[in-house]
XYZ file of C-alpha atoms in Angstrom:
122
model
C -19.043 -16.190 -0.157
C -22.200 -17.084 1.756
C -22.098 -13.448 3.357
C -21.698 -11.658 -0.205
C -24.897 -14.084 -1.723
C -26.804 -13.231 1.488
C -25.670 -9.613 1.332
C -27.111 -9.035 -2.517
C -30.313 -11.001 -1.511
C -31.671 -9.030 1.068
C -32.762 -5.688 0.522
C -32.507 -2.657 1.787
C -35.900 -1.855 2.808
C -35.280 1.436 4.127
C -32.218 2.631 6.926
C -34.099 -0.120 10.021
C -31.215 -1.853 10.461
C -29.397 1.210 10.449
C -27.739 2.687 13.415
C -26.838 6.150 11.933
C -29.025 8.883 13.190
C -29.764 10.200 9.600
C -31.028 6.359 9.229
C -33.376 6.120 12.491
C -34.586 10.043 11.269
C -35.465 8.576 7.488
C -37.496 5.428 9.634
C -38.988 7.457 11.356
C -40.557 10.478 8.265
C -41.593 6.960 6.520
C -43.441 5.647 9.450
C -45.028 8.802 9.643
C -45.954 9.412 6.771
C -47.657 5.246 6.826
C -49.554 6.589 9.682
C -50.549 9.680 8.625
C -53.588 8.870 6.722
C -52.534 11.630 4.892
C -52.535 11.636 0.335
C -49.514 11.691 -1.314
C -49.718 13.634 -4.827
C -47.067 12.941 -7.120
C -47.293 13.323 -10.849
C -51.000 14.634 -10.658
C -52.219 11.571 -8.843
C -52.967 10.953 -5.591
C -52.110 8.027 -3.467
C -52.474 6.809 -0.335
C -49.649 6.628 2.749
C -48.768 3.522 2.337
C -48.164 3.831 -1.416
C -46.333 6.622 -0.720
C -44.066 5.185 1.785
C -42.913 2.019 -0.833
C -42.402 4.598 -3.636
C -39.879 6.673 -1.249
C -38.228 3.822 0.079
C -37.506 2.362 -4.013
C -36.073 6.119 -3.952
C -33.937 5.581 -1.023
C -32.803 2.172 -1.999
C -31.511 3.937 -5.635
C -29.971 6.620 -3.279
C -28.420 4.333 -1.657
C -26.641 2.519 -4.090
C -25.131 6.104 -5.590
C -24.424 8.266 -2.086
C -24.553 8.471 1.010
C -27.075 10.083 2.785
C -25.287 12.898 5.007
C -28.793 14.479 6.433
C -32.033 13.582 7.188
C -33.026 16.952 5.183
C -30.899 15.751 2.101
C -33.392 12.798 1.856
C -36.270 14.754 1.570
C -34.926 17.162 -1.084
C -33.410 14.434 -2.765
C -36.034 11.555 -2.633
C -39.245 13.125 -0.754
C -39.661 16.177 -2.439
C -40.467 16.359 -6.317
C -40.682 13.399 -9.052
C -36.980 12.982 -10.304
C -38.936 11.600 -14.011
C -40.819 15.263 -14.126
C -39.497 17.339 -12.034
C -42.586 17.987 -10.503
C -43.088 18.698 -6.661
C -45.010 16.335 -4.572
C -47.687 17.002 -2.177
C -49.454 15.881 0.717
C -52.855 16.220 2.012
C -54.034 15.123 5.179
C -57.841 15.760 6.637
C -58.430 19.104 8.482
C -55.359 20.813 7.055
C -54.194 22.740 3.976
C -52.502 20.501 1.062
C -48.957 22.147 1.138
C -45.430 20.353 -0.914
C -44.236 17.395 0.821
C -40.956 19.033 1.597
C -42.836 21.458 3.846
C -44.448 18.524 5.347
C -41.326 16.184 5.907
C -39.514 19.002 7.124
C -42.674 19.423 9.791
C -42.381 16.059 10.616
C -38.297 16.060 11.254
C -39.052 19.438 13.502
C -41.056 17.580 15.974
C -39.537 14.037 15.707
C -36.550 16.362 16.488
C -38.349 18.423 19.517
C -40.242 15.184 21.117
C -37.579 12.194 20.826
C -33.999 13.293 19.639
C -32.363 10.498 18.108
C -29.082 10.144 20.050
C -25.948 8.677 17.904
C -24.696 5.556 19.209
């Protein structure tokens, strides 16, 4: 009982306790994107990272609770890439750089997460 109350107390934040690789891969495009500096457009407004970052992760959490995550590149088309209310894509803009779609960028990010520290399963 005390493991079930604890269990539907704590949220899911994001995959950090997770040991998958798709989980340490979703940390680490979210702790990017906190650190980019980079704007995050999404429904004609633009925010900042770290807005950005708690929006995606309320998207992951309602992922969560309806599938399972199979690929780091799932949760960007299914949670980073477009609002699921309009449909619309989302963008990011970061200093010195062209604004492009947030896919493009997440996808960017993965590539050289990817290149410079593969994420080994355990």
């Amino acid at each position: 009982m005390c493991v079930a109350v604890f269990a539907s107390v704590t949220p899911a934040v994001s995959f950090a306790a997770s040991t998958s690789v798709v989980g340490r891969e979703v940390d680490a495009l979210l702790a990017r994107l906190e650190t980019s500096q980079c704007q995050f457009q999404r429904n004609g407004r633009w925010h900042d990272a770290i807005r950005a970052r708690s929006h995606l992760e309320r998207k992951l959490r309602y992922l969560e609770e309806r599938t399972i995550l199979t690929s780091s590149e799932q949760f960007i088309e299914l949670a980073a890439s477009r609002s699921s209310m309009s449909g619309e894509a989302y963008r990011v803009r970061c200093a010195g750089r062209a604004e492009q779609t947030s896919a493009a960028w997440f996808l960017e990010q993965l590539k050289s997460i990817r290149d410079s520290h593969p994420i080994r399963p355990d």
